mmCIF file of C-alpha atoms and ligand atoms in Angstrom:
data_model
loop_
_atom_site.group_PDB
_atom_site.id
_atom_site.type_symbol
_atom_site.label_atom_id
_atom_site.label_comp_id
_atom_site.label_asym_id
_atom_site.label_seq_id
_atom_site.Cartn_x
_atom_site.Cartn_y
_atom_site.Cartn_z
ATOM 1 C CA MET A 1 6.945 12.675 -24.202
ATOM 2 C CA PRO A 2 3.460 13.333 -24.805
ATOM 3 C CA GLU A 3 1.059 14.314 -21.783
ATOM 4 C CA ILE A 4 -1.213 12.692 -19.796
ATOM 5 C CA VAL A 5 -4.071 15.238 -19.741
ATOM 6 C CA PHE A 6 -6.326 16.331 -16.540
ATOM 7 C CA GLY A 7 -10.042 15.855 -17.222
ATOM 8 C CA SER A 8 -13.230 14.970 -15.388
ATOM 9 C CA ARG A 9 -12.885 10.932 -15.650
ATOM 10 C CA VAL A 10 -9.945 11.121 -13.141
ATOM 11 C CA ARG A 11 -10.555 12.519 -9.955
ATOM 12 C CA LYS A 12 -8.786 15.318 -7.967
ATOM 13 C CA SER A 13 -7.824 14.731 -4.304
ATOM 14 C CA PRO A 14 -9.110 17.068 -1.408
ATOM 15 C CA TYR A 15 -5.432 18.155 -1.188
ATOM 16 C CA PHE A 16 -4.859 18.469 -5.043
ATOM 17 C CA ASN A 17 -4.751 22.260 -4.726
ATOM 18 C CA ALA A 18 -2.476 22.007 -1.648
ATOM 19 C CA THR A 19 -0.062 19.789 -3.474
ATOM 20 C CA MET A 20 -0.041 21.839 -6.569
ATOM 21 C CA ALA A 21 0.810 24.974 -4.448
ATOM 22 C CA ALA A 22 3.618 23.038 -2.918
ATOM 23 C CA GLY A 23 5.406 22.182 -6.028
ATOM 24 C CA VAL A 24 4.184 18.684 -6.847
ATOM 25 C CA THR A 25 6.181 17.316 -9.985
ATOM 26 C CA ALA A 26 4.604 14.076 -10.899
ATOM 27 C CA PHE A 27 1.309 12.113 -10.392
ATOM 28 C CA THR A 28 0.296 8.741 -10.819
ATOM 29 C CA ILE A 29 -3.216 7.716 -11.295
ATOM 30 C CA TYR A 30 -4.547 5.187 -8.730
ATOM 31 C CA ASN A 31 -8.109 4.339 -7.888
ATOM 32 C CA GLN A 32 -9.008 6.772 -10.652
ATOM 33 C CA MET A 33 -7.550 9.777 -8.904
ATOM 34 C CA TYR A 34 -4.219 11.644 -9.416
ATOM 35 C CA MET A 35 -1.915 10.907 -6.690
ATOM 36 C CA PRO A 36 1.466 12.768 -6.158
ATOM 37 C CA VAL A 37 4.481 10.608 -6.553
ATOM 38 C CA SER A 38 7.357 13.373 -6.606
ATOM 39 C CA TYR A 39 8.132 16.829 -5.626
ATOM 40 C CA GLY A 40 11.305 16.749 -7.722
ATOM 41 C CA ASP A 41 13.873 15.869 -5.249
ATOM 42 C CA PRO A 42 13.753 11.828 -4.642
ATOM 43 C CA LEU A 43 16.841 11.771 -2.274
ATOM 44 C CA GLY A 44 15.933 14.731 -0.256
ATOM 45 C CA GLU A 45 12.310 13.242 0.231
ATOM 46 C CA TYR A 46 13.760 9.943 1.151
ATOM 47 C CA GLU A 47 16.104 11.480 3.603
ATOM 48 C CA ARG A 48 13.275 13.516 5.141
ATOM 49 C CA VAL A 49 10.994 10.484 5.749
ATOM 50 C CA LYS A 50 13.855 8.545 7.238
ATOM 51 C CA THR A 51 15.188 11.174 9.368
ATOM 52 C CA GLY A 52 12.503 13.845 9.810
ATOM 53 C CA VAL A 53 8.804 13.921 8.996
ATOM 54 C CA SER A 54 6.946 14.247 5.723
ATOM 55 C CA MET A 55 3.324 14.797 4.670
ATOM 56 C CA TRP A 56 1.592 12.880 1.993
ATOM 57 C CA ASP A 57 -1.442 13.267 -0.156
ATOM 58 C CA VAL A 58 -2.520 9.489 -0.304
ATOM 59 C CA ALA A 59 -6.383 10.135 -0.579
ATOM 60 C CA ALA A 60 -6.219 8.013 -3.533
ATOM 61 C CA GLU A 61 -6.321 5.204 -1.029
ATOM 62 C CA ARG A 62 -9.778 5.125 -1.161
ATOM 63 C CA GLN A 63 -12.192 3.219 1.163
ATOM 64 C CA VAL A 64 -14.771 0.583 0.633
ATOM 65 C CA GLU A 65 -17.209 0.704 3.361
ATOM 66 C CA ILE A 66 -19.170 -2.248 4.355
ATOM 67 C CA ILE A 67 -22.005 -1.623 6.789
ATOM 68 C CA GLY A 68 -24.875 -3.539 7.961
ATOM 69 C CA PRO A 69 -25.894 -6.697 9.832
ATOM 70 C CA ASP A 70 -23.889 -8.978 7.501
ATOM 71 C CA ALA A 71 -20.871 -6.385 7.378
ATOM 72 C CA THR A 72 -18.525 -8.522 8.905
ATOM 73 C CA VAL A 73 -19.599 -11.889 7.042
ATOM 74 C CA VAL A 74 -18.929 -10.155 3.720
ATOM 75 C CA ALA A 75 -15.580 -8.618 4.855
ATOM 76 C CA GLN A 76 -14.443 -12.052 5.772
ATOM 77 C CA LEU A 77 -15.607 -13.543 2.674
ATOM 78 C CA VAL A 78 -13.493 -11.178 0.526
ATOM 79 C CA SER A 79 -10.479 -11.172 2.889
ATOM 80 C CA ALA A 80 -7.783 -13.930 3.002
ATOM 81 C CA ARG A 81 -6.644 -12.990 6.484
ATOM 82 C CA ARG A 82 -8.848 -13.531 9.646
ATOM 83 C CA LEU A 83 -10.979 -10.392 10.492
ATOM 84 C CA THR A 84 -13.656 -11.770 12.558
ATOM 85 C CA ASP A 85 -11.742 -11.484 15.735
ATOM 86 C CA LEU A 86 -10.577 -7.966 14.992
ATOM 87 C CA LYS A 87 -11.417 -5.299 17.706
ATOM 88 C CA VAL A 88 -13.372 -2.192 17.048
ATOM 89 C CA GLY A 89 -10.728 0.493 16.712
ATOM 90 C CA ARG A 90 -8.169 -1.809 15.293
ATOM 91 C CA ALA A 91 -7.022 -2.384 11.676
ATOM 92 C CA ARG A 92 -5.292 -5.322 10.154
ATOM 93 C CA TYR A 93 -3.316 -5.806 6.819
ATOM 94 C CA ALA A 94 -5.813 -7.983 4.732
ATOM 95 C CA PRO A 95 -4.882 -9.213 1.258
ATOM 96 C CA MET A 96 -7.768 -10.055 -1.033
ATOM 97 C CA CYS A 97 -8.029 -12.848 -3.474
ATOM 98 C CA ASP A 98 -10.093 -13.618 -6.379
ATOM 99 C CA TYR A 99 -11.621 -17.431 -7.120
ATOM 100 C CA ARG A 100 -8.350 -18.487 -8.609
ATOM 101 C CA GLY A 101 -6.448 -17.486 -5.449
ATOM 102 C CA CYS A 102 -4.852 -14.650 -7.155
ATOM 103 C CA LEU A 103 -4.227 -11.564 -5.464
ATOM 104 C CA ILE A 104 -6.547 -8.620 -6.398
ATOM 105 C CA ASN A 105 -5.782 -6.104 -3.611
ATOM 106 C CA ASP A 106 -3.908 -5.753 -0.382
ATOM 107 C CA PRO A 107 -5.921 -3.326 1.715
ATOM 108 C CA ILE A 108 -5.741 -2.228 5.285
ATOM 109 C CA ALA A 109 -9.140 -3.572 6.893
ATOM 110 C CA LEU A 110 -10.436 -1.003 9.612
ATOM 111 C CA ARG A 111 -13.143 -2.049 11.872
ATOM 112 C CA LEU A 112 -15.178 1.118 12.781
ATOM 113 C CA ALA A 113 -17.988 -0.357 14.819
ATOM 114 C CA GLU A 114 -19.227 -4.215 14.951
ATOM 115 C CA ASP A 115 -21.105 -4.009 11.717
ATOM 116 C CA ARG A 116 -18.928 -1.284 9.949
ATOM 117 C CA TRP A 117 -15.724 -1.879 8.119
ATOM 118 C CA TRP A 118 -13.447 0.177 5.749
ATOM 119 C CA LEU A 119 -11.171 -1.667 3.438
ATOM 120 C CA SER A 120 -8.510 1.030 2.601
ATOM 121 C CA ILE A 121 -7.483 -0.321 -0.970
ATOM 122 C CA ALA A 122 -4.413 -0.299 -3.171
ATOM 123 C CA ASP A 123 -4.972 0.383 -6.934
ATOM 124 C CA SER A 124 -7.763 -1.822 -8.262
ATOM 125 C CA ASP A 125 -11.655 -1.592 -8.360
ATOM 126 C CA MET A 126 -12.538 -3.479 -5.119
ATOM 127 C CA LEU A 127 -16.058 -1.297 -4.749
ATOM 128 C CA HIS A 128 -17.507 -3.400 -7.616
ATOM 129 C CA TRP A 129 -16.080 -6.496 -6.638
ATOM 130 C CA VAL A 130 -17.282 -6.356 -2.903
ATOM 131 C CA ALA A 131 -20.729 -4.911 -3.999
ATOM 132 C CA GLY A 132 -20.927 -7.782 -6.427
ATOM 133 C CA VAL A 133 -20.115 -10.488 -4.041
ATOM 134 C CA ALA A 134 -22.503 -8.794 -1.374
ATOM 135 C CA GLY A 135 -25.435 -8.638 -3.912
ATOM 136 C CA THR A 136 -24.983 -11.930 -5.279
ATOM 137 C CA GLY A 137 -24.900 -13.621 -1.925
ATOM 138 C CA GLY A 138 -28.108 -11.503 -1.059
ATOM 139 C CA TYR A 139 -26.176 -10.162 2.090
ATOM 140 C CA ASP A 140 -27.711 -7.674 4.244
ATOM 141 C CA VAL A 141 -25.188 -4.927 3.772
ATOM 142 C CA ASP A 142 -24.539 -1.416 2.084
ATOM 143 C CA VAL A 143 -21.340 -1.333 0.102
ATOM 144 C CA PHE A 144 -20.243 2.076 -1.116
ATOM 145 C CA GLU A 145 -17.236 4.579 -1.248
ATOM 146 C CA PRO A 146 -17.513 6.872 1.569
ATOM 147 C CA ASP A 147 -15.970 10.576 1.616
ATOM 148 C CA VAL A 148 -12.724 9.582 3.368
ATOM 149 C CA SER A 149 -9.126 10.872 2.088
ATOM 150 C CA PRO A 150 -6.316 9.946 3.998
ATOM 151 C CA LEU A 151 -3.243 12.340 4.626
ATOM 152 C CA ALA A 152 -0.199 10.582 5.650
ATOM 153 C CA ILE A 153 2.221 11.987 8.289
ATOM 154 C CA GLN A 154 5.249 9.666 8.263
ATOM 155 C CA GLY A 155 8.817 9.628 9.642
ATOM 156 C CA PRO A 156 10.630 9.590 13.083
ATOM 157 C CA ARG A 157 9.275 13.046 14.116
ATOM 158 C CA ALA A 158 5.610 12.302 12.953
ATOM 159 C CA ASP A 159 4.733 11.731 16.787
ATOM 160 C CA ASP A 160 6.047 15.228 17.577
ATOM 161 C CA VAL A 161 3.740 16.819 15.070
ATOM 162 C CA CYS A 162 0.876 14.647 16.425
ATOM 163 C CA ARG A 163 1.427 15.716 19.854
ATOM 164 C CA ILE A 164 0.943 19.395 18.660
ATOM 165 C CA LEU A 165 -2.173 18.439 16.713
ATOM 166 C CA PHE A 166 -3.709 16.006 19.137
ATOM 167 C CA GLY A 167 -2.040 16.125 22.554
ATOM 168 C CA ASP A 168 0.069 13.739 24.376
ATOM 169 C CA GLU A 169 -2.835 11.367 25.557
ATOM 170 C CA LEU A 170 -3.816 10.391 22.138
ATOM 171 C CA VAL A 171 -0.179 9.862 20.840
ATOM 172 C CA ASP A 172 0.610 7.974 23.919
ATOM 173 C CA SER A 173 -2.275 5.691 23.746
ATOM 174 C CA LEU A 174 -2.640 4.863 20.057
ATOM 175 C CA GLY A 175 -0.954 1.632 19.342
ATOM 176 C CA PHE A 176 0.398 0.391 15.988
ATOM 177 C CA PHE A 177 -2.729 -0.161 13.647
ATOM 178 C CA HIS A 178 -5.163 1.347 16.274
ATOM 179 C CA HIS A 179 -7.601 4.189 15.073
ATOM 180 C CA ARG A 180 -9.650 6.497 16.672
ATOM 181 C CA ALA A 181 -12.319 9.253 15.326
ATOM 182 C CA VAL A 182 -11.407 12.738 16.447
ATOM 183 C CA GLU A 183 -12.026 16.346 15.288
ATOM 184 C CA LEU A 184 -9.187 18.773 14.702
ATOM 185 C CA ASP A 185 -10.519 22.389 14.921
ATOM 186 C CA GLY A 186 -13.682 21.336 13.399
ATOM 187 C CA VAL A 187 -12.214 19.056 10.892
ATOM 188 C CA PRO A 188 -13.545 15.557 11.193
ATOM 189 C CA LEU A 189 -11.021 12.606 10.866
ATOM 190 C CA VAL A 190 -10.001 9.046 11.889
ATOM 191 C CA ILE A 191 -6.288 9.006 12.913
ATOM 192 C CA CYS A 192 -4.738 5.628 12.482
ATOM 193 C CA ARG A 193 -1.192 4.644 13.408
ATOM 194 C CA SER A 194 -0.408 2.927 10.026
ATOM 195 C CA GLY A 195 1.128 4.324 6.563
ATOM 196 C CA TRP A 196 3.103 3.008 3.545
ATOM 197 C CA SER A 197 6.542 3.429 5.032
ATOM 198 C CA ARG A 198 8.647 1.529 8.048
ATOM 199 C CA GLN A 199 9.666 5.177 9.484
ATOM 200 C CA GLY A 200 6.593 5.454 11.884
ATOM 201 C CA GLY A 201 3.586 7.888 11.658
ATOM 202 C CA VAL A 202 -0.016 8.137 11.099
ATOM 203 C CA GLU A 203 -2.636 8.319 8.655
ATOM 204 C CA LEU A 204 -5.385 11.012 9.082
ATOM 205 C CA PHE A 205 -8.632 9.795 7.393
ATOM 206 C CA LEU A 206 -10.346 12.972 6.675
ATOM 207 C CA THR A 207 -14.141 12.215 6.489
ATOM 208 C CA ASP A 208 -15.245 15.712 4.915
ATOM 209 C CA GLY A 209 -13.704 16.235 1.447
ATOM 210 C CA SER A 210 -14.487 19.984 1.464
ATOM 211 C CA LEU A 211 -12.100 20.762 4.382
ATOM 212 C CA GLY A 212 -8.792 19.127 2.660
ATOM 213 C CA GLN A 213 -7.220 22.466 2.534
ATOM 214 C CA ALA A 214 -7.984 23.213 6.184
ATOM 215 C CA LEU A 215 -6.303 19.675 7.060
ATOM 216 C CA TRP A 216 -3.365 20.140 4.896
ATOM 217 C CA ASP A 217 -2.599 23.861 6.156
ATOM 218 C CA ARG A 218 -2.987 22.674 10.102
ATOM 219 C CA VAL A 219 -0.813 19.645 9.572
ATOM 220 C CA ALA A 220 1.934 22.119 7.649
ATOM 221 C CA GLU A 221 1.861 24.559 10.403
ATOM 222 C CA ALA A 222 2.206 22.096 13.274
ATOM 223 C CA GLY A 223 5.064 20.310 11.484
ATOM 224 C CA ALA A 224 7.100 23.332 10.663
ATOM 225 C CA PRO A 225 9.334 23.277 13.622
ATOM 226 C CA PHE A 226 10.096 19.888 12.731
ATOM 227 C CA GLY A 227 10.909 20.435 9.338
ATOM 228 C CA ILE A 228 7.767 19.020 7.712
ATOM 229 C CA ALA A 229 7.490 19.329 3.998
ATOM 230 C CA PRO A 230 5.298 17.380 1.206
ATOM 231 C CA GLY A 231 6.387 14.103 0.141
ATOM 232 C CA THR A 232 4.790 10.993 -1.235
ATOM 233 C CA PRO A 233 5.053 7.169 -0.637
ATOM 234 C CA HIS A 234 8.667 6.598 -1.703
ATOM 235 C CA GLN A 235 9.842 3.957 -3.963
ATOM 236 C CA MET A 236 13.350 3.587 -2.478
ATOM 237 C CA GLU A 237 12.122 3.572 1.083
ATOM 238 C CA ARG A 238 9.289 0.844 0.398
ATOM 239 C CA ILE A 239 11.528 -1.492 -1.528
ATOM 240 C CA GLU A 240 14.267 -1.131 1.067
ATOM 241 C CA ASN A 241 11.829 -2.170 3.791
ATOM 242 C CA GLY A 242 9.682 -4.874 2.141
ATOM 243 C CA LEU A 243 6.330 -3.335 1.320
ATOM 244 C CA LEU A 244 4.481 -4.499 -1.487
ATOM 245 C CA SER A 245 3.054 -2.301 -4.399
ATOM 246 C CA TYR A 246 0.258 -4.362 -5.533
ATOM 247 C CA GLY A 247 0.019 -4.054 -9.312
ATOM 248 C CA SER A 248 3.620 -2.952 -9.734
ATOM 249 C CA ASP A 249 5.225 -5.882 -8.205
ATOM 250 C CA THR A 250 2.448 -8.244 -9.174
ATOM 251 C CA ASP A 251 1.003 -9.378 -12.310
ATOM 252 C CA ALA A 252 -2.602 -10.727 -12.948
ATOM 253 C CA ASP A 253 -1.518 -14.200 -11.773
ATOM 254 C CA THR A 254 0.336 -13.523 -8.563
ATOM 255 C CA ASP A 255 -1.027 -15.020 -5.369
ATOM 256 C CA PRO A 256 -0.669 -13.709 -1.897
ATOM 257 C CA ILE A 257 2.221 -16.439 -1.012
ATOM 258 C CA GLU A 258 4.212 -15.663 -4.129
ATOM 259 C CA ALA A 259 4.153 -11.883 -3.335
ATOM 260 C CA GLY A 260 5.531 -12.803 0.226
ATOM 261 C CA LEU A 261 2.317 -12.010 2.163
ATOM 262 C CA GLY A 262 1.919 -15.854 3.386
ATOM 263 C CA ASP A 263 2.194 -14.419 6.933
ATOM 264 C CA PHE A 264 -1.122 -12.328 6.321
ATOM 265 C CA ILE A 265 -3.231 -14.985 5.115
ATOM 266 C CA ASN A 266 -4.983 -17.984 7.033
ATOM 267 C CA LEU A 267 -5.248 -21.211 4.973
ATOM 268 C CA ASP A 268 -5.736 -23.267 7.943
ATOM 269 C CA GLY A 269 -8.407 -21.189 9.660
ATOM 270 C CA ASP A 270 -11.919 -22.521 10.594
ATOM 271 C CA PHE A 271 -13.495 -19.915 8.103
ATOM 272 C CA ASP A 272 -13.715 -19.616 4.275
ATOM 273 C CA PHE A 273 -12.800 -17.033 2.048
ATOM 274 C CA ILE A 274 -12.804 -16.420 -1.759
ATOM 275 C CA GLY A 275 -9.871 -18.048 -3.227
ATOM 276 C CA LYS A 276 -9.005 -20.261 -0.200
ATOM 277 C CA GLN A 277 -9.434 -23.637 -2.055
ATOM 278 C CA ALA A 278 -7.768 -22.603 -5.146
ATOM 279 C CA LEU A 279 -4.784 -21.097 -2.976
ATOM 280 C CA ILE A 280 -4.488 -24.456 -1.187
ATOM 281 C CA VAL A 281 -4.514 -26.386 -4.607
ATOM 282 C CA ARG A 282 -1.888 -23.837 -6.050
ATOM 283 C CA HIS A 283 0.580 -24.684 -3.340
ATOM 284 C CA ALA A 284 -0.029 -28.206 -2.827
ATOM 285 C CA ASP A 285 3.360 -28.435 -4.534
ATOM 286 C CA PRO A 286 5.122 -25.048 -3.858
ATOM 287 C CA ALA A 287 7.952 -25.992 -6.319
ATOM 288 C CA THR A 288 5.810 -25.369 -9.120
ATOM 289 C CA ARG A 289 4.947 -21.709 -8.094
ATOM 290 C CA ARG A 290 6.821 -18.631 -8.201
ATOM 291 C CA ARG A 291 8.507 -16.215 -5.672
ATOM 292 C CA LEU A 292 8.883 -12.499 -5.501
ATOM 293 C CA VAL A 293 12.523 -11.881 -4.695
ATOM 294 C CA ASN A 294 14.725 -8.945 -3.975
ATOM 295 C CA VAL A 295 17.607 -8.711 -6.413
ATOM 296 C CA THR A 296 20.516 -6.431 -6.858
ATOM 297 C CA LEU A 297 20.872 -5.038 -10.417
ATOM 298 C CA ASP A 298 24.473 -4.486 -12.011
ATOM 299 C CA GLY A 299 24.900 -2.284 -15.148
ATOM 300 C CA GLU A 300 23.643 0.966 -16.543
ATOM 301 C CA MET A 301 20.123 0.852 -15.545
ATOM 302 C CA PRO A 302 17.686 3.034 -17.356
ATOM 303 C CA ALA A 303 14.350 4.366 -15.695
ATOM 304 C CA PRO A 304 12.075 1.475 -15.407
ATOM 305 C CA GLN A 305 8.768 2.143 -17.183
ATOM 306 C CA HIS A 306 7.708 -1.415 -17.354
ATOM 307 C CA PRO A 307 8.628 -4.981 -16.168
ATOM 308 C CA TRP A 308 11.725 -6.071 -17.762
ATOM 309 C CA GLU A 309 12.217 -9.647 -18.950
ATOM 310 C CA ALA A 310 14.543 -11.953 -17.178
ATOM 311 C CA ARG A 311 16.632 -14.774 -18.569
ATOM 312 C CA ILE A 312 18.801 -17.643 -17.426
ATOM 313 C CA ASP A 313 20.786 -19.167 -20.311
ATOM 314 C CA GLY A 314 18.366 -17.446 -22.907
ATOM 315 C CA THR A 315 15.317 -18.982 -21.452
ATOM 316 C CA SER A 316 12.727 -16.509 -19.986
ATOM 317 C CA VAL A 317 12.252 -17.013 -16.026
ATOM 318 C CA GLY A 318 10.082 -14.098 -15.358
ATOM 319 C CA GLU A 319 10.469 -10.466 -15.041
ATOM 320 C CA VAL A 320 11.982 -7.785 -12.842
ATOM 321 C CA ARG A 321 8.723 -5.889 -11.927
ATOM 322 C CA THR A 322 10.253 -3.032 -10.076
ATOM 323 C CA ALA A 323 13.803 -1.360 -9.945
ATOM 324 C CA THR A 324 15.188 1.649 -8.104
ATOM 325 C CA TYR A 325 18.518 3.171 -6.623
ATOM 326 C CA SER A 326 19.058 2.132 -3.000
ATOM 327 C CA PRO A 327 20.546 5.171 -1.055
ATOM 328 C CA LYS A 328 20.877 2.434 2.034
ATOM 329 C CA LEU A 329 23.061 0.019 -0.055
ATOM 330 C CA ASP A 330 24.238 2.525 -2.694
ATOM 331 C CA ARG A 331 23.373 0.292 -5.612
ATOM 332 C CA ASN A 332 20.307 -0.423 -7.873
ATOM 333 C CA VAL A 333 18.041 -3.279 -6.460
ATOM 334 C CA GLY A 334 14.798 -4.493 -7.520
ATOM 335 C CA LEU A 335 11.900 -7.209 -7.330
ATOM 336 C CA ALA A 336 11.795 -10.150 -9.673
ATOM 337 C CA LEU A 337 8.890 -12.642 -9.966
ATOM 338 C CA VAL A 338 10.673 -15.807 -10.795
ATOM 339 C CA PRO A 339 10.234 -19.753 -10.251
ATOM 340 C CA VAL A 340 10.895 -20.930 -6.812
ATOM 341 C CA ALA A 341 13.669 -22.843 -8.544
ATOM 342 C CA CYS A 342 15.438 -19.658 -9.489
ATOM 343 C CA ALA A 343 14.721 -17.856 -6.103
ATOM 344 C CA GLU A 344 17.733 -19.210 -4.373
ATOM 345 C CA ALA A 345 20.086 -16.562 -3.043
ATOM 346 C CA GLY A 346 22.980 -15.987 -5.335
ATOM 347 C CA THR A 347 21.054 -17.072 -8.530
ATOM 348 C CA GLN A 348 22.254 -14.890 -11.453
ATOM 349 C CA ILE A 349 19.656 -13.607 -13.974
ATOM 350 C CA ASP A 350 20.108 -11.689 -17.257
ATOM 351 C CA VAL A 351 17.758 -8.799 -17.561
ATOM 352 C CA ASP A 352 16.918 -7.052 -20.815
ATOM 353 C CA ALA A 353 16.228 -3.574 -19.612
ATOM 354 C CA ASP A 354 14.969 -1.869 -22.746
ATOM 355 C CA GLY A 355 18.399 -2.744 -24.736
ATOM 356 C CA ALA A 356 20.486 -2.540 -21.831
ATOM 357 C CA THR A 357 21.440 -5.894 -20.367
ATOM 358 C CA LEU A 358 21.841 -6.016 -16.432
ATOM 359 C CA THR A 359 22.694 -8.935 -14.023
ATOM 360 C CA ALA A 360 20.294 -9.449 -11.417
ATOM 361 C CA THR A 361 21.424 -11.530 -8.385
ATOM 362 C CA VAL A 362 18.777 -12.796 -6.001
ATOM 363 C CA MET A 363 19.519 -11.441 -2.466
ATOM 364 C CA ASP A 364 19.731 -13.513 0.611
ATOM 365 C CA VAL A 365 16.836 -11.155 2.192
ATOM 366 C CA PRO A 366 13.485 -12.355 1.646
ATOM 367 C CA PHE A 367 11.153 -9.901 0.306
ATOM 368 C CA GLY A 368 8.950 -8.374 3.180
ATOM 369 C CA THR A 369 12.116 -7.759 5.623
ATOM 370 C CA SER A 370 14.501 -4.851 5.423
ATOM 371 C CA LEU A 371 17.427 -5.092 3.061
HETATM 372 N N1 THG B 401 -2.481 2.899 4.200
HETATM 373 C C1 THG B 401 -3.813 2.783 3.718
HETATM 374 N N2 THG B 401 -4.295 2.288 2.807
HETATM 375 C C2 THG B 401 -3.483 1.828 1.993
HETATM 376 C C3 THG B 401 -2.084 1.747 2.164
HETATM 377 C C4 THG B 401 -1.564 2.440 3.259
HETATM 378 N N3 THG B 401 -4.009 1.100 0.798
HETATM 379 C C5 THG B 401 -3.015 0.787 -0.208
HETATM 380 C C6 THG B 401 -1.853 0.247 0.122
HETATM 381 N N4 THG B 401 -1.474 1.008 1.328
HETATM 382 C C7 THG B 401 -1.916 -1.211 0.802
HETATM 383 N N5 THG B 401 -0.839 -1.912 1.229
HETATM 384 C C8 THG B 401 -0.009 -1.927 2.383
HETATM 385 C C9 THG B 401 0.953 -2.692 2.529
HETATM 386 C C10 THG B 401 1.764 -2.763 3.593
HETATM 387 C C11 THG B 401 1.024 -2.323 4.777
HETATM 388 C C12 THG B 401 0.053 -1.439 4.825
HETATM 389 C C13 THG B 401 -0.593 -1.349 3.415
HETATM 390 C C14 THG B 401 1.569 -2.454 6.114
HETATM 391 N N6 THG B 401 2.080 -3.606 6.422
HETATM 392 C C15 THG B 401 2.851 -3.857 7.798
HETATM 393 C C16 THG B 401 4.020 -4.810 7.487
HETATM 394 O O1 THG B 401 4.030 -5.562 6.478
HETATM 395 O O2 THG B 401 4.744 -5.116 8.407
HETATM 396 C C17 THG B 401 1.906 -4.174 8.864
HETATM 397 C C18 THG B 401 1.141 -5.527 8.623
HETATM 398 C C19 THG B 401 0.291 -6.009 9.976
HETATM 399 O O3 THG B 401 0.841 -6.035 10.883
HETATM 400 O O4 THG B 401 -0.868 -6.378 9.591
HETATM 401 O O5 THG B 401 1.598 -1.549 7.077
HETATM 402 O O6 THG B 401 -0.479 2.378 3.565
HETATM 403 N N7 THG B 401 -4.565 3.602 4.677
#
């Protein structure tokens, strides 16, 4: 295989050198930044986040900061979920749509002050989108990417590590999706009880990128008694637990309802947002739309490098977007984007996986819940 080269156009995280020293074996590129995706032991890393504790360089989850008198107006305009009632110090998962009602990102929105927000984004250029919306509308805000780089601590022992780092008071009082600015031995950060796993834990939003190594070392040291080791957002764990990977599971025409995020958008609220009318029209007849479904995959499965075409009776019905081995089920599973008519549990679909023929069967577990 040819290499993807390292160069100036793609950014390095403040934890980059630490992850290299720790033996990272694979990166992806996310928001124009290298993001570790493997340390070479997928099953060991899965086991650690499920039963112990793991630390992840997720600095590529960049922030779009919106600050100024109209910040909440702009944050709400670009978010399909109600944000105006969110308290300072809280966060909310808030999908974003374009004017067609299609999903363009699925960030966590953090309210830092009445008029100050971070959108902690998935992999798409929301800085330009939000700045464009704000500028075109003449809103009184600044929109920029701040020097903020999340480091995730995930797993059932994450709180033990946090007790050593931050003390009992903070750990006991920090609710799910609550956040607070703290300093750790001179390292400034915002701690939030969040993260892209369902194993519990926090994210440390480092607010001085020059201190990445210091924060990494401090977390590694505090976590050593609990067996902490470097890991990454984990494909097996997140698919087993129904967390969406924007751009992997979705295509350019996927809307949030198709993606299983219907509970995280407000179509009947007394407020407007970009894409609301289009979404209402798209789903006026839900039968005409698609659904992201969990499937089992039977057959010799190659490594999935791109979506695989799905067919029923030789006719294309969509794609298997994502596939992985599930340790929990001890079989291969995937996510398929198919018409609602093919989304019923038990539906069998032929998958052309680069020449290998697989049988996908729609599971009776809706995407968004745990397998
Ligand atoms: N942390 C931070 N930024 C991120 C992610 C993250 N940006 C990119 C990506 N992950 C965004 N995607 C998600 C998807 C799901 C969740 C968080 C980020 C999530 N969902 C919970 C659920 O579905 O149950 C909670 C939703 C809620 O109650 O609002 O946690 O991981 N910083």
